[in-house]
Coordinates of C-alpha atoms and ligand atoms in Angstrom, one line a residue:
X20 CA 4.3 -3.2 49.3
X21 CA 7.8 -1.7 49.3
X22 CA 10.7 -1.6 46.9
X23 CA 12.3 0.8 44.4
X24 CA 12.1 1.3 40.7
X25 CA 14.4 -1.2 39.0
X26 CA 17.1 0.3 36.8
X27 CA 16.6 -2.3 34.2
X28 CA 13.9 -4.9 34.1
X29 CA 16.3 -7.7 34.4
X30 CA 18.8 -6.0 36.7
X31 CA 18.7 -8.6 39.5
X32 CA 21.3 -11.0 38.3
X33 CA 23.8 -8.5 36.8
X34 CA 26.4 -6.6 38.7
X35 CA 28.1 -4.4 36.1
X36 CA 26.4 -1.7 34.0
X37 CA 25.5 -2.3 30.4
X38 CA 28.3 -1.2 28.0
X39 CA 27.2 2.0 26.2
X40 CA 28.2 0.3 22.9
X41 CA 25.6 -2.4 23.5
X42 CA 23.0 0.0 24.9
X43 CA 23.1 2.1 21.8
X44 CA 22.3 -0.7 19.5
X45 CA 20.0 -2.5 21.9
X46 CA 17.7 0.4 22.7
X47 CA 14.5 0.5 20.7
X48 CA 12.6 3.3 22.4
X49 CA 13.4 5.8 19.6
X50 CA 11.5 3.5 17.3
X51 CA 8.9 1.7 19.4
X52 CA 7.8 4.9 21.3
X53 CA 5.1 4.9 18.6
X54 CA 3.6 1.9 20.3
X55 CA 2.9 3.7 23.5
X56 CA -0.9 3.8 23.2
X57 CA -1.0 0.1 22.2
X58 CA 1.3 -0.7 25.1
X59 CA -1.0 1.0 27.6
X60 CA -4.1 -0.7 26.1
X61 CA -2.4 -4.1 26.3
X62 CA -1.4 -3.4 29.9
X63 CA -4.9 -2.3 31.0
X64 CA -6.4 -5.4 29.5
X65 CA -3.7 -7.5 31.1
X66 CA -4.3 -6.1 34.6
X67 CA -8.0 -6.9 34.3
X68 CA -7.2 -10.4 33.0
X69 CA -4.8 -11.0 36.0
X70 CA -7.6 -9.9 38.3
X71 CA -9.9 -12.4 36.6
X72 CA -7.3 -15.1 37.1
X73 CA -7.0 -14.3 40.8
X74 CA -3.4 -13.1 40.3
X75 CA -4.3 -9.5 41.4
X76 CA -6.8 -8.4 43.9
X77 CA -9.4 -5.9 42.7
X78 CA -7.7 -2.9 44.5
X79 CA -4.4 -3.7 42.8
X80 CA -5.8 -4.0 39.3
X81 CA -7.8 -0.8 39.9
X82 CA -4.6 1.0 41.0
X83 CA -2.7 -0.3 38.0
X84 CA -5.5 0.7 35.5
X85 CA -5.8 4.2 37.1
X86 CA -2.0 4.6 37.1
X87 CA -1.8 3.6 33.4
X88 CA -4.4 6.2 32.6
X89 CA -2.2 8.8 34.3
X90 CA 0.8 7.5 32.4
X91 CA -1.2 7.9 29.2
X92 CA -2.0 11.5 30.1
X93 CA 1.6 12.2 30.8
X94 CA 2.9 10.6 27.6
X95 CA 0.3 12.3 25.5
X96 CA 1.7 15.6 26.7
X97 CA 5.4 14.7 26.2
X98 CA 7.5 17.0 24.0
X99 CA 10.1 15.7 21.6
X100 CA 12.7 16.7 24.2
X101 CA 11.1 14.6 26.9
X102 CA 11.0 11.6 24.6
X103 CA 14.6 12.2 23.6
X104 CA 15.7 12.5 27.2
X105 CA 14.0 9.3 28.3
X106 CA 16.8 6.8 28.7
X107 CA 14.7 3.7 28.8
X108 CA 15.4 0.6 26.8
X109 CA 12.1 0.4 25.1
X110 CA 8.4 1.4 25.3
X111 CA 7.7 -1.5 27.7
X112 CA 10.3 -0.5 30.2
X113 CA 9.4 3.1 29.9
X114 CA 5.7 2.5 30.7
X115 CA 6.7 0.3 33.6
X116 CA 9.0 3.0 35.0
X117 CA 6.3 5.7 34.7
X118 CA 3.7 3.5 36.2
X119 CA 6.0 2.9 39.2
X120 CA 6.4 6.7 39.5
X121 CA 2.6 7.0 39.6
X122 CA 1.6 4.1 41.9
X123 CA 4.7 2.7 43.5
X124 CA 5.8 -0.9 43.9
X125 CA 2.4 -2.4 43.0
X126 CA 3.3 -1.4 39.4
X127 CA 5.7 -4.4 39.5
X128 CA 2.7 -6.7 39.7
X129 CA 1.6 -5.9 36.2
X130 CA 4.6 -7.9 34.9
X131 CA 3.1 -11.1 36.4
X132 CA 2.8 -13.9 33.9
X133 CA 3.7 -11.9 30.8
X134 CA 6.8 -11.0 29.0
X135 CA 7.9 -8.3 26.6
X136 CA 7.9 -11.1 24.0
X137 CA 4.2 -11.5 24.0
X138 CA 3.6 -7.8 24.7
X139 CA 5.6 -6.6 21.7
X140 CA 3.9 -8.8 19.3
X141 CA 0.5 -7.8 20.6
X142 CA 1.3 -4.1 20.5
X143 CA 2.8 -4.3 17.0
X144 CA -0.2 -6.2 15.7
X145 CA -2.6 -3.6 17.2
X146 CA -0.6 -0.8 15.6
X147 CA -0.5 -2.6 12.3
X148 CA -4.2 -3.2 12.2
X149 CA -5.0 0.5 12.7
X150 CA -2.3 1.6 10.2
X151 CA -3.5 -0.8 7.6
X152 CA -7.0 0.6 7.9
X153 CA -5.7 4.1 7.4
X154 CA -3.8 3.0 4.4
X155 CA -7.0 1.4 3.0
X156 CA -8.7 4.8 3.3
X157 CA -5.9 6.5 1.4
X158 CA -6.0 3.9 -1.4
X159 CA -9.7 4.4 -1.7
X160 CA -9.1 8.2 -2.0
X161 CA -6.8 7.6 -4.9
X162 CA -9.4 5.3 -6.5
X163 CA -12.0 8.0 -6.2
X164 CA -9.7 10.5 -7.8
X165 CA -9.1 8.1 -10.8
X166 CA -12.8 7.3 -11.1
X167 CA -13.7 11.0 -10.9
X168 CA -11.3 11.7 -13.8
X169 CA -12.6 8.7 -15.8
X170 CA -16.2 9.9 -15.6
X171 CA -15.1 12.9 -17.7
X172 CA -13.0 11.1 -20.2
X173 CA -15.3 8.4 -21.6
X174 CA -15.4 10.3 -24.9
X175 CA -11.7 10.9 -25.1
X176 CA -9.8 8.5 -27.3
X177 CA -6.2 7.8 -27.0
X178 CA -3.7 5.2 -28.0
X179 CA -3.5 2.0 -26.0
X180 CA 0.1 0.8 -26.0
X181 CA 1.9 -2.5 -26.0
X182 CA 5.7 -2.5 -25.7
X183 CA 5.1 1.3 -25.5
X184 CA 4.3 1.2 -29.2
X185 CA 0.9 2.4 -30.4
X186 CA -1.3 -0.6 -30.5
X187 CA -5.1 0.1 -30.6
X188 CA -7.3 3.0 -29.7
X189 CA -8.9 3.0 -26.2
X190 CA -11.0 5.4 -24.2
X191 CA -9.0 7.6 -21.8
X192 CA -11.4 6.5 -19.1
X193 CA -10.4 2.9 -19.8
X194 CA -6.8 3.8 -19.2
X195 CA -7.7 5.6 -15.9
X196 CA -9.8 2.7 -14.7
X197 CA -7.0 0.3 -15.6
X198 CA -5.3 1.7 -12.5
X199 CA -8.3 1.4 -10.2
X200 CA -8.7 -2.4 -10.2
X201 CA -5.2 -3.2 -9.0
X202 CA -5.9 -0.9 -6.0
X203 CA -9.1 -2.9 -5.2
X204 CA -6.9 -6.0 -5.1
X205 CA -4.4 -4.3 -2.9
X206 CA -7.2 -3.4 -0.5
X207 CA -8.4 -7.0 -0.5
X208 CA -4.9 -8.1 0.4
X209 CA -4.8 -5.5 3.1
X210 CA -8.0 -6.8 4.6
X211 CA -6.6 -10.3 4.5
X212 CA -3.4 -9.1 6.2
X213 CA -5.4 -7.4 8.9
X214 CA -7.4 -10.5 9.5
X215 CA -4.3 -12.6 9.9
X216 CA -2.7 -10.0 12.2
X217 CA -5.9 -10.0 14.4
X218 CA -4.8 -13.0 16.4
X219 CA -3.8 -12.3 20.0
X220 CA -0.4 -13.4 21.2
X221 CA -0.9 -12.1 24.7
X222 CA -0.9 -15.0 27.2
X223 CA 2.0 -16.7 25.5
X224 CA 4.4 -15.3 28.1
X225 CA 8.1 -15.6 27.2
X226 CA 7.7 -18.8 25.3
X227 CA 5.8 -21.5 27.2
X228 CA 2.6 -19.7 28.0
X229 CA 1.2 -17.9 31.0
X230 CA 1.1 -19.9 34.2
X231 CA -2.0 -18.1 35.5
X232 CA -5.4 -18.9 34.2
X233 CA -6.0 -15.7 32.3
X234 CA -9.0 -15.5 30.0
X235 CA -7.4 -15.0 26.6
X236 CA -10.7 -14.8 24.8
X237 CA -11.5 -11.9 27.1
X238 CA -8.2 -10.3 26.3
X239 CA -8.9 -10.7 22.6
X240 CA -12.3 -9.1 22.9
X241 CA -11.0 -6.2 25.0
X242 CA -8.2 -5.4 22.5
X243 CA -10.1 -5.9 19.3
X244 CA -8.6 -9.2 18.1
X245 CA -10.6 -11.8 16.3
X246 CA -8.9 -14.9 17.7
X247 CA -6.2 -16.1 20.0
X248 CA -3.0 -17.8 19.0
X249 CA -2.9 -21.6 19.2
X250 CA 0.7 -22.0 20.1
X251 CA 2.7 -19.8 22.5
X252 CA 6.1 -20.6 20.8
X253 CA 4.7 -19.6 17.4
X254 CA 3.1 -16.5 18.9
X255 CA 6.4 -15.1 20.2
X256 CA 8.6 -16.4 17.3
X257 CA 6.8 -15.4 14.1
X258 CA 6.4 -12.0 12.5
X259 CA 4.8 -13.3 9.3
X260 CA 2.1 -10.7 9.8
X261 CA 4.7 -8.0 9.3
X262 CA 6.1 -9.6 6.2
X263 CA 2.6 -10.0 4.8
X264 CA 1.8 -6.3 5.3
X265 CA 5.2 -5.3 3.9
X266 CA 4.4 -7.3 0.8
X267 CA 1.0 -5.7 0.4
X268 CA 2.6 -2.2 0.8
X269 CA 5.4 -3.1 -1.6
X270 CA 2.9 -4.3 -4.2
X271 CA 0.7 -1.2 -3.8
X272 CA 3.8 0.9 -4.1
X273 CA 4.6 -0.9 -7.4
X274 CA 1.1 -0.2 -8.6
X275 CA 1.6 3.5 -7.8
X276 CA 4.9 3.4 -9.6
X277 CA 3.2 2.0 -12.8
X278 CA 0.5 4.7 -12.6
X279 CA 3.2 7.3 -12.1
X280 CA 5.2 6.1 -15.0
X281 CA 2.2 6.4 -17.3
X282 CA 1.5 9.9 -16.1
X283 CA 5.1 11.0 -16.4
X284 CA 5.2 9.8 -20.0
X285 CA 1.8 11.2 -20.9
X286 CA 2.7 14.6 -19.5
X287 CA 5.8 15.1 -21.6
X288 CA 5.8 17.6 -24.4
X289 CA 6.1 14.6 -26.8
X290 CA 2.9 13.1 -25.7
X291 CA 1.0 16.0 -24.0
X292 CA -2.0 13.9 -23.2
X293 CA -2.3 15.2 -19.7
X294 CA -1.2 18.4 -17.9
X295 CA -0.4 18.5 -14.2
X296 CA -1.7 21.4 -12.2
X297 CA 0.6 24.1 -10.9
X298 CA 0.2 22.8 -7.3
X299 CA 1.4 19.4 -8.3
X300 CA 4.3 20.4 -10.6
X301 CA 7.7 21.8 -9.7
X302 CA 9.9 24.1 -11.7
X303 CA 13.5 24.1 -12.4
X304 CA 16.0 26.4 -10.7
X305 CA 17.7 26.9 -14.1
X306 CA 15.2 26.2 -16.9
X307 CA 12.1 28.5 -16.8
X308 CA 10.1 26.3 -19.2
X309 CA 10.2 23.2 -17.0
X310 CA 7.1 21.6 -15.3
X311 CA 8.3 18.6 -13.5
X312 CA 6.1 15.7 -12.3
X313 CA 8.0 15.3 -9.0
X314 CA 5.1 13.7 -7.1
X315 CA 5.0 10.9 -9.7
X316 CA 8.7 10.4 -9.8
X317 CA 8.8 10.2 -6.0
X318 CA 6.0 7.6 -6.1
X319 CA 7.9 5.6 -8.7
X320 CA 11.2 5.9 -6.7
X321 CA 9.7 5.1 -3.3
X322 CA 8.5 1.8 -4.6
X323 CA 12.2 0.7 -4.6
X324 CA 12.4 1.5 -0.9
X325 CA 9.2 -0.3 -0.1
X326 CA 10.4 -3.4 -1.9
X327 CA 13.6 -3.1 0.0
X328 CA 11.8 -3.1 3.4
X329 CA 10.0 -6.3 2.4
X330 CA 13.2 -8.1 1.2
X331 CA 15.2 -6.8 4.2
X332 CA 12.6 -8.1 6.6
X333 CA 12.3 -11.5 4.9
X334 CA 16.0 -11.9 5.1
X335 CA 16.1 -10.9 8.8
X336 CA 13.3 -13.3 9.8
X337 CA 14.5 -16.3 7.9
X338 CA 16.3 -19.1 9.8
X339 CA 15.7 -17.8 13.3
X340 CA 15.6 -20.4 16.0
X341 CA 12.2 -20.9 17.7
X342 CA 11.4 -18.5 20.4
X343 CA 11.9 -14.7 20.6
X344 CA 15.2 -13.4 19.2
X345 CA 16.4 -9.8 19.3
X346 CA 16.7 -9.8 15.5
X347 CA 12.9 -9.5 15.7
X348 CA 13.1 -6.0 17.2
X349 CA 13.8 -4.6 13.7
X350 CA 10.4 -5.5 12.5
X351 CA 9.1 -2.1 13.6
X352 CA 11.7 -0.2 11.8
X353 CA 10.7 -1.9 8.6
X354 CA 7.0 -1.6 9.3
X355 CA 7.0 2.0 10.3
X356 CA 9.3 3.0 7.5
X357 CA 7.2 1.3 4.8
X358 CA 3.9 2.7 6.1
X359 CA 5.3 6.2 6.6
X360 CA 6.7 6.1 3.1
X361 CA 3.6 5.0 1.3
X362 CA 1.4 7.1 3.6
X363 CA 3.3 10.2 2.6
X364 CA 3.5 9.5 -1.1
X365 CA -0.1 8.4 -1.6
X366 CA -1.9 11.7 -0.9
X367 CA 0.5 13.5 -3.3
X368 CA -0.3 11.0 -6.0
X369 CA -4.0 11.4 -5.3
X370 CA -3.8 15.2 -5.5
X371 CA -1.8 15.0 -8.7
X372 CA -4.4 12.7 -10.3
X373 CA -7.4 14.8 -9.0
X374 CA -5.9 18.0 -10.4
X375 CA -4.6 16.7 -13.7
X376 CA -6.3 17.8 -16.9
X377 CA -6.6 16.0 -20.3
X378 CA -5.8 17.4 -23.7
X379 CA -8.3 15.4 -25.8
X380 CA -6.9 16.9 -29.0
X381 CA -3.4 15.7 -28.2
X382 CA -4.8 12.2 -27.4
X383 CA -6.7 12.1 -30.6
X384 CA -3.8 13.4 -32.7
X385 CA -1.7 10.5 -31.5
X386 CA -4.1 8.0 -33.1
X387 CA -2.7 7.1 -36.5
X388 CA -4.5 4.9 -38.9
X389 CA -1.8 2.2 -38.6
X390 CA -3.3 1.5 -35.2
X391 CA -6.5 0.3 -37.0
X392 CA -4.7 -2.4 -39.0
X393 CA -6.3 -5.0 -36.7
X394 CA -9.7 -3.5 -37.4
X395 CA -9.0 -3.7 -41.1
X396 CA -8.2 -7.4 -40.7
X397 CA -11.4 -7.9 -38.7
X398 CA -13.3 -6.3 -41.6
X399 CA -11.9 -9.0 -43.9
X400 CA -12.8 -11.6 -41.4
X401 CA -16.3 -10.3 -41.4
X402 CA -16.3 -11.1 -45.2
X403 CA -15.4 -14.7 -44.5
X404 CA -11.6 -14.6 -44.7
X405 CA -9.7 -16.6 -42.0
X406 CA -7.9 -14.2 -39.6
X407 CA -4.4 -15.5 -40.3
X408 CA -4.9 -14.8 -44.0
X409 CA -6.5 -11.4 -43.3
X410 CA -3.5 -10.5 -41.1
X411 CA -1.1 -11.3 -44.0
X412 CA -3.1 -9.3 -46.5
X413 CA -3.3 -6.2 -44.2
X414 CA 0.4 -6.7 -43.5
X415 CA 1.1 -6.3 -47.2
X416 CA -0.9 -3.1 -47.2
X417 CA 1.0 -1.8 -44.1
X418 CA 4.3 -2.6 -46.0
X419 CA 3.1 -0.6 -49.0
X420 CA 2.0 2.3 -46.8
X421 CA 5.5 2.3 -45.1
X422 CA 7.2 2.2 -48.5
X423 CA 5.2 5.1 -49.9
X424 CA 5.4 7.0 -46.6
X425 CA 1.7 7.3 -46.7
X426 CA -0.7 6.5 -43.8
X427 CA -3.2 3.7 -44.4
X428 CA -6.1 6.1 -44.7
X429 CA -4.3 8.1 -47.4
X430 CA -3.8 5.2 -49.8
X431 CA -5.9 5.4 -53.0
X432 CA -8.6 2.8 -53.8
X433 CA -6.4 1.5 -56.7
X434 CA -3.5 1.0 -54.4
X435 CA -5.6 -0.8 -51.9
X436 CA -7.2 -3.1 -54.6
X437 CA -3.7 -3.7 -55.9
X438 CA -2.8 -5.4 -52.7
X439 CA -5.9 -7.5 -52.5
X440 CA -9.3 -7.6 -54.2
X441 CA -11.0 -8.5 -50.9
X442 CA -9.4 -5.4 -49.4
X443 CA -10.8 -3.3 -52.2
X444 CA -14.3 -4.4 -51.2
X445 CA -13.9 -3.2 -47.6
X446 CA -15.3 0.2 -46.5
X447 CA -11.9 1.6 -45.6
X448 CA -13.1 4.8 -44.0
X449 CA -15.3 2.9 -41.6
X450 CA -12.7 0.2 -40.8
X451 CA -10.1 2.9 -40.1
X452 CA -12.3 5.0 -37.8
X453 CA -11.0 5.0 -34.2
X454 CA -14.5 5.8 -32.9
X455 CA -15.9 2.6 -34.5
X456 CA -12.9 0.6 -33.5
X457 CA -13.5 1.3 -29.8
X458 CA -17.3 0.7 -30.1
X459 CA -16.7 -2.7 -31.8
X460 CA -15.1 -3.8 -28.5
X461 CA -18.3 -4.1 -26.5
X462 CA -17.7 -7.3 -24.4
X463 CA -17.5 -6.8 -20.7
X464 CA -14.1 -5.4 -19.8
X465 CA -13.5 -3.9 -23.2
X466 CA -13.3 -0.2 -24.3
X467 CA -16.7 0.5 -25.9
X468 CA -18.5 3.3 -24.2
X469 CA -21.2 1.1 -22.7
X470 CA -18.6 -1.4 -21.3
X471 CA -16.6 1.5 -19.9
X472 CA -19.7 2.9 -18.3
X473 CA -20.4 -0.5 -16.8
X474 CA -16.9 -0.5 -15.4
X475 CA -17.3 3.0 -14.0
X476 CA -20.6 1.9 -12.3
X477 CA -19.0 -1.2 -10.9
X478 CA -16.1 0.7 -9.5
X479 CA -18.2 3.5 -8.2
X480 CA -20.7 1.2 -6.5
X481 CA -18.0 -0.7 -4.8
X482 CA -16.4 2.5 -3.5
X483 CA -19.8 3.8 -2.3
X484 CA -20.6 0.5 -0.6
X485 CA -17.4 0.7 1.5
X486 CA -18.0 4.3 2.6
Ligands
LIG4 N1 12.1 -4.1 22.4 C1 11.9 -5.5 22.2 C2 11.4 -5.7 20.7 O1 11.0 -4.8 20.1 C3 10.9 -6.0 23.1 C4 11.1 -7.4 23.4 C5 12.3 -7.7 24.2 N2 12.3 -9.0 24.6 C6 13.4 -9.6 25.1 N3 13.4 -10.8 25.5 N4 14.5 -8.9 25.3 O2 11.5 -6.8 20.2

């Protein structure tokens, strides 16, 4: 076989050189260089499949596979400068050029029956599947940090808020675990997204399918896919698997943001429920007293960027005509950007949570007896009063306490009886005890100690099962 390395893959029909202005915007190597391992794996599997289909003889496919291995060794040792100096259009053309340098013109046979259109979707799916599994591990780490804290805070009581107004007492462990369950759902969604990405596009060619009888099931097995695509046009056109992962990432980012917001508020001097460790707080260049929760603010802020990547990609992908379109090249910018962002912020959040300490005294001090007004109404209900009436009666007591500027538990028995005889019969001290209030909520999912311990056990068991 003879021939020389082609300048561009599609050089044959063009006479002029590509305008530098177009080249600059068209080149994707600076982004898709991260797919080099996937590109090599896809190419090795393809060479074997071509041999199986009779499109390559054994010696050719062996030369290609050995050559690809050497290309892998070479790329594995490339410095940033070497990557920067490679002028290739994308990872596919780069690998083909390097393979040519290794084995000569037989390298050109690897392109038989395939197209960058099915290659890029295959490589991107492979990359996504591995990245999503790494992300799953990072989410599990954060869950372990939250559960670890919760184990030590079952006895700590703090206000549960609605509208950020003190509502009812809860166990601090209950608050911590509140942030564990959404992460399980994120991880379920991640597993779902991986399963839908694990469908092999290779064999779809440019749009109409491969004209050689390649064994696509073999390709799927070789590369770790669970199934093969049913329609070659769909396989090269659609990047819904990218959109889906971006959604999962954006939602996980928004869960981190909600956790971060709680921690930021609870670590203020006004609340003081938690204190961040020195390693996870930053100081101010001006104000010596400052301890800033930067990791949490970054987590809250980055959620904006993650949502942006999702929305941006959905807009790019909408309304494209069937078949590959260059618009699709941007999927990797969105995908890498989102996963890099979340992948960087998550360990910082996990470390902050793991190192954070609680001030049980400050948590308890924030529990005022007004938060037990519901419990007081419940006590009247226990005596046979309909809840709506009880709510009204306790409402009058709250009004009195506000007028007198005296907390509920400081009102005299006469003042209480003055509001309602039924109220006078209630054991006020018991009804207004936050410890009893949380213990009264013993149904599954509620904040009584036994229910919280059940929750801890369920979360811990699931985390251990997955290990
Ligand atoms: N770099 C391209 C991408 O990422 C590869 C596919 C190019 N296909 C084409 N027909 N020009 O989408």
